[in-house]
Every structure is written in structure tokens, then in C-alpha cells.
Tab-separated table of C-alpha atoms in Angstrom:
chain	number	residue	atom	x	y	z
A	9	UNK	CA	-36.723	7.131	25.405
A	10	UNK	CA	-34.043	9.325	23.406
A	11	UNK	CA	-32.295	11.749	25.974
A	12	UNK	CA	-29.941	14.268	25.263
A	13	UNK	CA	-27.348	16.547	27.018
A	14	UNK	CA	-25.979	19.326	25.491
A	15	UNK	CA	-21.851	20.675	27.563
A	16	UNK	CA	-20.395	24.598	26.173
A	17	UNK	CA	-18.444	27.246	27.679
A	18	UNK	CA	-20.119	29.798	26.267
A	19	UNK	CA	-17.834	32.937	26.975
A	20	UNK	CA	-20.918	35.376	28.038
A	21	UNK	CA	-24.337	33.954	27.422
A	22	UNK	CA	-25.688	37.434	26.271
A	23	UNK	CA	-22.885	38.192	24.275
A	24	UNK	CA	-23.135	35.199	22.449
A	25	UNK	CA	-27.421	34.425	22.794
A	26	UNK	CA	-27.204	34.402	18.936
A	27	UNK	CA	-25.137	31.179	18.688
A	28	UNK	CA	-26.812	29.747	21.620
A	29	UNK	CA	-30.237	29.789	20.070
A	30	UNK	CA	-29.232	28.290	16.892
A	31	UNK	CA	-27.577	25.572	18.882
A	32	UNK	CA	-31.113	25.325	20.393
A	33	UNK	CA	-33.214	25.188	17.106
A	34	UNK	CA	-30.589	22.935	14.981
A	35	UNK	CA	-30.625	20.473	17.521
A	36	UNK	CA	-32.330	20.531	20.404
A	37	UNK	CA	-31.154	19.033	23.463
A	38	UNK	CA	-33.266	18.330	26.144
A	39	UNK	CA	-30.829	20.167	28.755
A	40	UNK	CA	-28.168	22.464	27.888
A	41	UNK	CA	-25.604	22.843	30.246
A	42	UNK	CA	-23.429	26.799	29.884
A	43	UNK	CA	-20.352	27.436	31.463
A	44	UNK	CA	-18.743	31.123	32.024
A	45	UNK	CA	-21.780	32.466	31.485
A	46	UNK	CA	-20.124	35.607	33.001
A	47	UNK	CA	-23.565	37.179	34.575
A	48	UNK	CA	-25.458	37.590	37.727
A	49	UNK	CA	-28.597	35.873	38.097
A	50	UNK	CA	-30.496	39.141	38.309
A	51	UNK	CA	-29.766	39.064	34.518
A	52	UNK	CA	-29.815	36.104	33.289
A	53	UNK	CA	-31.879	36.140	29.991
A	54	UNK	CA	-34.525	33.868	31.038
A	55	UNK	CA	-36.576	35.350	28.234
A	56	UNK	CA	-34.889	34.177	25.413
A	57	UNK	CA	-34.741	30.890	26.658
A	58	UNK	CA	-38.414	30.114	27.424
A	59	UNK	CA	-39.215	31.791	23.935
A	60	UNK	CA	-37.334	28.737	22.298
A	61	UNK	CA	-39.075	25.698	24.671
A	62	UNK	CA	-36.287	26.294	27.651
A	63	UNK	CA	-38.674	26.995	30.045
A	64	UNK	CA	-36.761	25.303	33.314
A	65	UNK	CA	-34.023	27.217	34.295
A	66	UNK	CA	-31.686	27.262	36.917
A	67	UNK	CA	-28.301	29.081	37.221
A	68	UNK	CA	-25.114	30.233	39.467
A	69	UNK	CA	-23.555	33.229	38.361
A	70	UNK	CA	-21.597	36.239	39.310
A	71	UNK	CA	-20.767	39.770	37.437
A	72	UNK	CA	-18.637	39.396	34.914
A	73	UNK	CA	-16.915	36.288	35.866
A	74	UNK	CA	-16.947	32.673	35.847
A	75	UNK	CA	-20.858	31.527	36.067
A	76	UNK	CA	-22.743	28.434	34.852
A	77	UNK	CA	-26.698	27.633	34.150
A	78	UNK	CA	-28.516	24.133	33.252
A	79	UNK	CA	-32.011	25.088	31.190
A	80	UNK	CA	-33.882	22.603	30.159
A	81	UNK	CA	-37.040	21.421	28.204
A	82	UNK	CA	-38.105	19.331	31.248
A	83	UNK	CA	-38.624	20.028	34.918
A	84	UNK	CA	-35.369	20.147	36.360
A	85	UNK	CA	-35.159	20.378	40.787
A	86	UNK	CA	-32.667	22.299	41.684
A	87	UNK	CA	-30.074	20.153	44.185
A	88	UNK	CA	-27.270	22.164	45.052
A	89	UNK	CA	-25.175	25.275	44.530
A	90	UNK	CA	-21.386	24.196	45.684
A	91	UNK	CA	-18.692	26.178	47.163
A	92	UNK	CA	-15.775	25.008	46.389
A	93	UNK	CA	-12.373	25.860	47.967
A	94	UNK	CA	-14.321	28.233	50.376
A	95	UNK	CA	-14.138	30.701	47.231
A	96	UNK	CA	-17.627	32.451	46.626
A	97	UNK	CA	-17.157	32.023	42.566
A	98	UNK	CA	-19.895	30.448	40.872
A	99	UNK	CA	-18.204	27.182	39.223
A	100	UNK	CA	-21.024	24.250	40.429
A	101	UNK	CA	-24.397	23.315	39.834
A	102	UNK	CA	-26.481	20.463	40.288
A	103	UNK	CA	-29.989	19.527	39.272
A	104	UNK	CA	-32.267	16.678	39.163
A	105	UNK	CA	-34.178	15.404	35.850
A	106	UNK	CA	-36.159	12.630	35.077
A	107	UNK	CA	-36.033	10.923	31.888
A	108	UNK	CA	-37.847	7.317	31.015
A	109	UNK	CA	-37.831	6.142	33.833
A	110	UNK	CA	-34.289	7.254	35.674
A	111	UNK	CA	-34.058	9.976	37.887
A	112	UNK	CA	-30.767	11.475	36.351
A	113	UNK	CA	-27.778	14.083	39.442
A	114	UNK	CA	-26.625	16.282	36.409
A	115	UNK	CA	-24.212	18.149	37.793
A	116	UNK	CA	-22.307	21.141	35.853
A	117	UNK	CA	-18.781	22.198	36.461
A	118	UNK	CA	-16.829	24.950	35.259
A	119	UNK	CA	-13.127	24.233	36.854
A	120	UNK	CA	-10.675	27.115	37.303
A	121	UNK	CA	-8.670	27.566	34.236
A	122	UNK	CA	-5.417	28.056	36.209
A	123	UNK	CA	-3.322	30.416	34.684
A	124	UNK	CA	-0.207	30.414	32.379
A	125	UNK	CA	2.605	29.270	35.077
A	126	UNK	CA	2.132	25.518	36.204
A	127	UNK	CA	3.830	26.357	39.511
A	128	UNK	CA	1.270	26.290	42.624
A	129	UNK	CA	4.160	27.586	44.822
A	130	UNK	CA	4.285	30.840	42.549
A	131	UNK	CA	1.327	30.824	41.102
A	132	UNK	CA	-2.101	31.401	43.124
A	133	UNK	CA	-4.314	30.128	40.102
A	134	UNK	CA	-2.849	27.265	39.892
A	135	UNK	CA	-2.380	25.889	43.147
A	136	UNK	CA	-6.551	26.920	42.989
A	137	UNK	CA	-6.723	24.647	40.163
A	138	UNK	CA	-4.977	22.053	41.853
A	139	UNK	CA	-7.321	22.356	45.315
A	140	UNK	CA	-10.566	22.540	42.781
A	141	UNK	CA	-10.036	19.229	40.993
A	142	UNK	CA	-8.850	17.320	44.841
A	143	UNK	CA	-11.807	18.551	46.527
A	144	UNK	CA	-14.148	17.214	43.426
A	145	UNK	CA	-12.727	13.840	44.828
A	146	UNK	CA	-15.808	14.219	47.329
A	147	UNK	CA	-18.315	14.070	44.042
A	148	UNK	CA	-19.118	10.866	43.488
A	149	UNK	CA	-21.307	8.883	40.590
A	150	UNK	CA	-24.323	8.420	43.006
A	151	UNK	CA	-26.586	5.237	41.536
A	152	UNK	CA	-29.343	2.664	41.699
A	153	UNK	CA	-31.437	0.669	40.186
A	154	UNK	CA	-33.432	4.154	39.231
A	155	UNK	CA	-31.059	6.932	39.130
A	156	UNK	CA	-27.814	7.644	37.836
A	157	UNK	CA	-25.744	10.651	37.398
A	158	UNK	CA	-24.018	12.693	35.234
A	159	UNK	CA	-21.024	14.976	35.138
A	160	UNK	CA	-20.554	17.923	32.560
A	161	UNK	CA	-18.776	20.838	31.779
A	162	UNK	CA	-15.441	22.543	30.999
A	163	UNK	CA	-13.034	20.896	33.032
A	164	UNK	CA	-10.007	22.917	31.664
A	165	UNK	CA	-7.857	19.409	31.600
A	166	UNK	CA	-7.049	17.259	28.821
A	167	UNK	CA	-6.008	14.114	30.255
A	168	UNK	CA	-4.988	11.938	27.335
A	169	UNK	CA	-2.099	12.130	25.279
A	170	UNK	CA	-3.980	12.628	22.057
A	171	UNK	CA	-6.432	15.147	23.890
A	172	UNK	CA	-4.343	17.934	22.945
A	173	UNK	CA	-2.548	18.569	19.536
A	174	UNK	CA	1.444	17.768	20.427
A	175	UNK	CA	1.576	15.950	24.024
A	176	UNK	CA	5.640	16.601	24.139
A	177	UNK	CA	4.807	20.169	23.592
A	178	UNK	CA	2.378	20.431	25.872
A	179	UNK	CA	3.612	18.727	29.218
A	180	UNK	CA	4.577	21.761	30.861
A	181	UNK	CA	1.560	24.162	29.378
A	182	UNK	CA	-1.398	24.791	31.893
A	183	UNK	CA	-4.426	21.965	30.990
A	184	UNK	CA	-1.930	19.349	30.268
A	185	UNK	CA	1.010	18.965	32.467
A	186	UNK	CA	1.668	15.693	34.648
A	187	UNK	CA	0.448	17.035	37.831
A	188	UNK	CA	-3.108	18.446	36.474
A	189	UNK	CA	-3.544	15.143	34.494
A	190	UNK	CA	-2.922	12.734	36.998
A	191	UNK	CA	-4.594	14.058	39.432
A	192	UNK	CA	-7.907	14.769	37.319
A	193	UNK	CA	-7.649	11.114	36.241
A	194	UNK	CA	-7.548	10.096	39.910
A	195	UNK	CA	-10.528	11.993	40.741
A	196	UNK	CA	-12.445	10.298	38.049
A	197	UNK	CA	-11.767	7.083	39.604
A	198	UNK	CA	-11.996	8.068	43.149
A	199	UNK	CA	-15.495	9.009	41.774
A	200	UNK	CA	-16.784	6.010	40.035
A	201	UNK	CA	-17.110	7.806	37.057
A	202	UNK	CA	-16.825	6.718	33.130
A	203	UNK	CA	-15.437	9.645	30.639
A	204	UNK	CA	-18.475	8.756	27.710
A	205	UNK	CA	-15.792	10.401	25.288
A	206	UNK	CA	-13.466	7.945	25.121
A	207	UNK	CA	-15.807	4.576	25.286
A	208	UNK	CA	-15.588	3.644	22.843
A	209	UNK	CA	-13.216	6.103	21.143
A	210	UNK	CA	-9.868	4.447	20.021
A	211	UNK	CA	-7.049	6.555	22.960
A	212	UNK	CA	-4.958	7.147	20.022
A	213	UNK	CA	-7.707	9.385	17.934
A	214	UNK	CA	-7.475	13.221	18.723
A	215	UNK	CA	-10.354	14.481	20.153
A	216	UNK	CA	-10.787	18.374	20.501
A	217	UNK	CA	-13.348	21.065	21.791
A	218	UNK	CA	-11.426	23.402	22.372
A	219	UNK	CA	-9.418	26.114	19.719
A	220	UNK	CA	-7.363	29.146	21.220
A	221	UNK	CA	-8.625	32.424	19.907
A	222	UNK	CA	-4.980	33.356	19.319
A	223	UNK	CA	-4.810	30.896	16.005
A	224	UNK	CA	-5.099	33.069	12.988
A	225	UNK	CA	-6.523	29.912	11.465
A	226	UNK	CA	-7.806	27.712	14.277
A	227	UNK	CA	-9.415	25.434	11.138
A	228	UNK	CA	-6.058	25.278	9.462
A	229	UNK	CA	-3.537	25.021	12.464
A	230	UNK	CA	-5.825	22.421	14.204
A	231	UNK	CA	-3.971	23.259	17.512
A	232	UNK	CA	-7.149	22.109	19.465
A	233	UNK	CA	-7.584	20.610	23.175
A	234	UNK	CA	-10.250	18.218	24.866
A	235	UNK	CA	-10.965	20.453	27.746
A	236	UNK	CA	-14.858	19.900	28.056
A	237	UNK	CA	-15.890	16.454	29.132
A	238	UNK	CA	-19.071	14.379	29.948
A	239	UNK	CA	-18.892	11.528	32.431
A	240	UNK	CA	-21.413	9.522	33.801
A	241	UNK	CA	-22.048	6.925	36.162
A	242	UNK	CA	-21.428	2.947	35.896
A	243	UNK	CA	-25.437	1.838	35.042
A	244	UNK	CA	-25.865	4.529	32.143
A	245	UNK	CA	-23.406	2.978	30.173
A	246	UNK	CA	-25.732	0.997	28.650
A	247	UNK	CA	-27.903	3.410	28.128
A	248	UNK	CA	-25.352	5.486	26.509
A	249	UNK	CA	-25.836	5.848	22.582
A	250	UNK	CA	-23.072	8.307	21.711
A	251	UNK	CA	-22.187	11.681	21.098
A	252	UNK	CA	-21.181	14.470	19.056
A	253	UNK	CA	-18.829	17.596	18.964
A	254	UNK	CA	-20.015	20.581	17.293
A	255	UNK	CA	-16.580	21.334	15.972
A	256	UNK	CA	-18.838	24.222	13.261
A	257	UNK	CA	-19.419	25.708	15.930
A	258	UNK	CA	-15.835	27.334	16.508
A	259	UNK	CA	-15.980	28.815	12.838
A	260	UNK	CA	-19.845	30.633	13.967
A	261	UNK	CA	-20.268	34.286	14.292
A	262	UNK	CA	-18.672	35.624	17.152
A	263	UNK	CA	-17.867	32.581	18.450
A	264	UNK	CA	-16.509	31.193	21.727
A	265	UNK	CA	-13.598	29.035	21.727
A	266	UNK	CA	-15.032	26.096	22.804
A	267	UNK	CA	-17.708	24.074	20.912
A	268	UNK	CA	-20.623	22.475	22.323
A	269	UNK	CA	-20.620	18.509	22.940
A	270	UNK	CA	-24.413	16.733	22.957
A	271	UNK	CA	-24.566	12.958	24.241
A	272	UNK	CA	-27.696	11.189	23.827
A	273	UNK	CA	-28.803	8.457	25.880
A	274	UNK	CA	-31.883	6.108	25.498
A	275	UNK	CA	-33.797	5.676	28.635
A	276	UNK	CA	-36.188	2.747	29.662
């Protein structure tokens, strides 16, 4: 049974509806995960989504801020709104789908971007950033022989050296320095998860979903990062059947800078 998950950080979900429908009607994931939706759940526009077949909703958000949502052509059960950091900001959610015949723990993380100065002693964002990513040590790739999980969103690391565009000229820039990456990678052990990215993705290939808004040619410059990320547990692996970055996306109107990344599974 073909299964698909749609990951964006969507940069205000009623700003940018327009781009998030066509996403919807091109291709047509079974769940679309949003990040920084930026909107309280009094005004969420459930509307729009049920008009296109997105009829199960769920979402965490806050006024003008942070925010993410999983809707989805399916039932979905709501499992759990996190707090993380004892922070109230809405940067977790987790919901339960079936597919085939696998109960699938999506869960849907926006983490902290962190600010410009990688220096937790000096720099309150960071050291945030830092506490975000240890305490996701506690989420773990929960499995059997009829469930698995899965882990999406914008993660606002790129771990890998060829995950960002120069890794010497990154190492001390916010999403890629030593401390962030090591630790990140860590967690995705301590977790039992596999990054579905890099599979079966050579480690010396750039991969990017990310382009700064401050390129005056993000196509041209290529100056890209692989901040959003899809992980999964140990048994979907096989199940796995690959994935694809929307890099057209970034050149859309009115885009955000990140582009959306769909993996598709077959499930029994």
C-alpha cells in the first residue's frame, strides 16, 4: 500500500495557503506535516484544507510564532502535544495513523532555530537550542511487529559535511557548528532512529532544503542547507521506497525558504 509523508516549514500557513494547496493538488501526500505555521489554533484555516481532501486535522500553534499542524487524508488520533524545555512554545506534535496494515507515531518537530551567536553562555537562543535537541534524547523510535514511527520536521541542523554548501565556512555559523552537530547526531542514535535521507544517498552528495532569503539568486548562488529531515524507525526501512525534495518550490510565488520533502513508503 503506497504511503506518503509530506515535511515544510511553511513560514505562515495563511500567508502562504496558495503554495500549500498546489503542493496538495500536484502531489498529494497522504499527511502533510507544517512547521512555523505562526497561528493560534482559533485560526487555523481548517477550511481550506478539508476543501482539498484534508479533512483530519490536528495542530499546536501560538500567535505569531513558532507553530506546527499534521492534516491528513486519513484519520489521524491525536497522541500528544509536548512541552519541551518547560517553554509554552508550540514546537511538538504527535499523531497516530494507520496505513496497510502498520499503525505509524508520526511525530512533527519544529526545533528552535537558535540565533546568530553559537555561544550558549552569551546567547539565550542558543543554549535553548542546545537543551531542545538533549531533551529529544527522551523520543525514541517506538516499534513492533505492527507499528513503527516516524520523525519529521525542520530540525534547524545540518549534520553532514555536504549538508550545507562550504562545511569550512560553516563550522562556526548557527545549524552547523561542532557542538549542534554532534549532539543532534547523538540524539538520533540515542533514539534508534534512521535519517531516510541519507540511505541510501552517497554522504558526499549535497543535499539541500533549505535557501536563505538573503541570496539575491538563491538558484544561482546554490548556498543551500539540509535543515529539514525525516527519520524513521528500524522495521520501516524496508518499507521505505524513497523520497523527493521539492527544490521548485523555493523559486514559487511568495515562497518560504524551505521546500517541502515527501517520502513514500509501501505498506503491507
Amino acid at each position: 500500500m503506497p504511503f506518503s509523508i509530506a515535511t515544510w516549514n511553511i513560514n505562515s500557513v495563511r500567508l502562504r495557503m496558495p503554495i500549500v494547496e498546489r503542493l496538495l493538488v500536484e502531489h498529494a501526500p497522504d499527511v502533510l506535516c507544517l512547521q512555523e505555521t505562526k497561528v493560534p489554533d482559533e485560526l487555523f484555516p481548517e477550511k481550506a484544507f478539508r476543501k482539498l481532501g484534508y479533512e483530519h486535522i490536528a495542530f499546536h500553534g501560538q500567535k505569531g510564532y513558532h507553530g506546527v499542524a499534521t492534516v491528513a487524508r486519513r484519520p489521524i488520533e491525536l497522541v500528544e502535544k509536548r512541552r519541551f524545555c518547560e517553554i509554552d512554545d508550540s514546537r511538538h506534535l504527535s499523531v497516530r495513523v494507520s496505513a496497510g496494515g502498520m499503525s505509524i507515531l508520526l511525530h512533527n518537530f519544529y526545533v528552535p532555530a537558535g540565533g546568530d551567536e553559537p555561544a550558549p553562555e552569551i546567547n539565550r537562543k542558543f543554549r535553548h537550542k542546545l537543551d531542545f535537541v538533549a531533551e529529544m534524547n527522551g523520543v525514541r523510535a517506538e516499534h513492533d511487529a505492527v507499528s513503527g514511527s516516524v520523525l519529521v520536521g525542520d530540525l534547524n541542523i545540518a549534520p553532514l559535511e555536504h549538508d550545507v554548501w562550504s562545511h569550512k565556512q560553516l563550522l562556526k555559523v548557527v545549524s552547523h557548528t561542532p557542538v549542534e552537530t554532534e549532539s543532534f547526531e547523538a540524539m538520533r542514535r540515542a533514539g534508534d532512529w534512521v535519517d531516510l535521507m541519507r540511505l541510501n544517498v552517497p554522504a558526499e552528495q549535497k543535499l539541500y532544503t533549505w535557501w536563505s532569503y538573503r541570496a539575491q539568486d538563491w538558484e544561482a548562488s546554490d548556498r543551500g542547507r539540509r535543515l529539514d529531515h525525516v527519520w524513521s524507525s528500524p522495521n520501516l526501512v524496508d518499507h521505505f521506497t524513497g523520497y523527493e525534495i521539492l527544490r521548485p518550490a523555493r523559486g514559487w510565488e511568495r515562497p518560504s525558504d524551505h521546500v517541502p520533502v515527501i517520502a513514500r513508503f509501501d505498506l503491507d
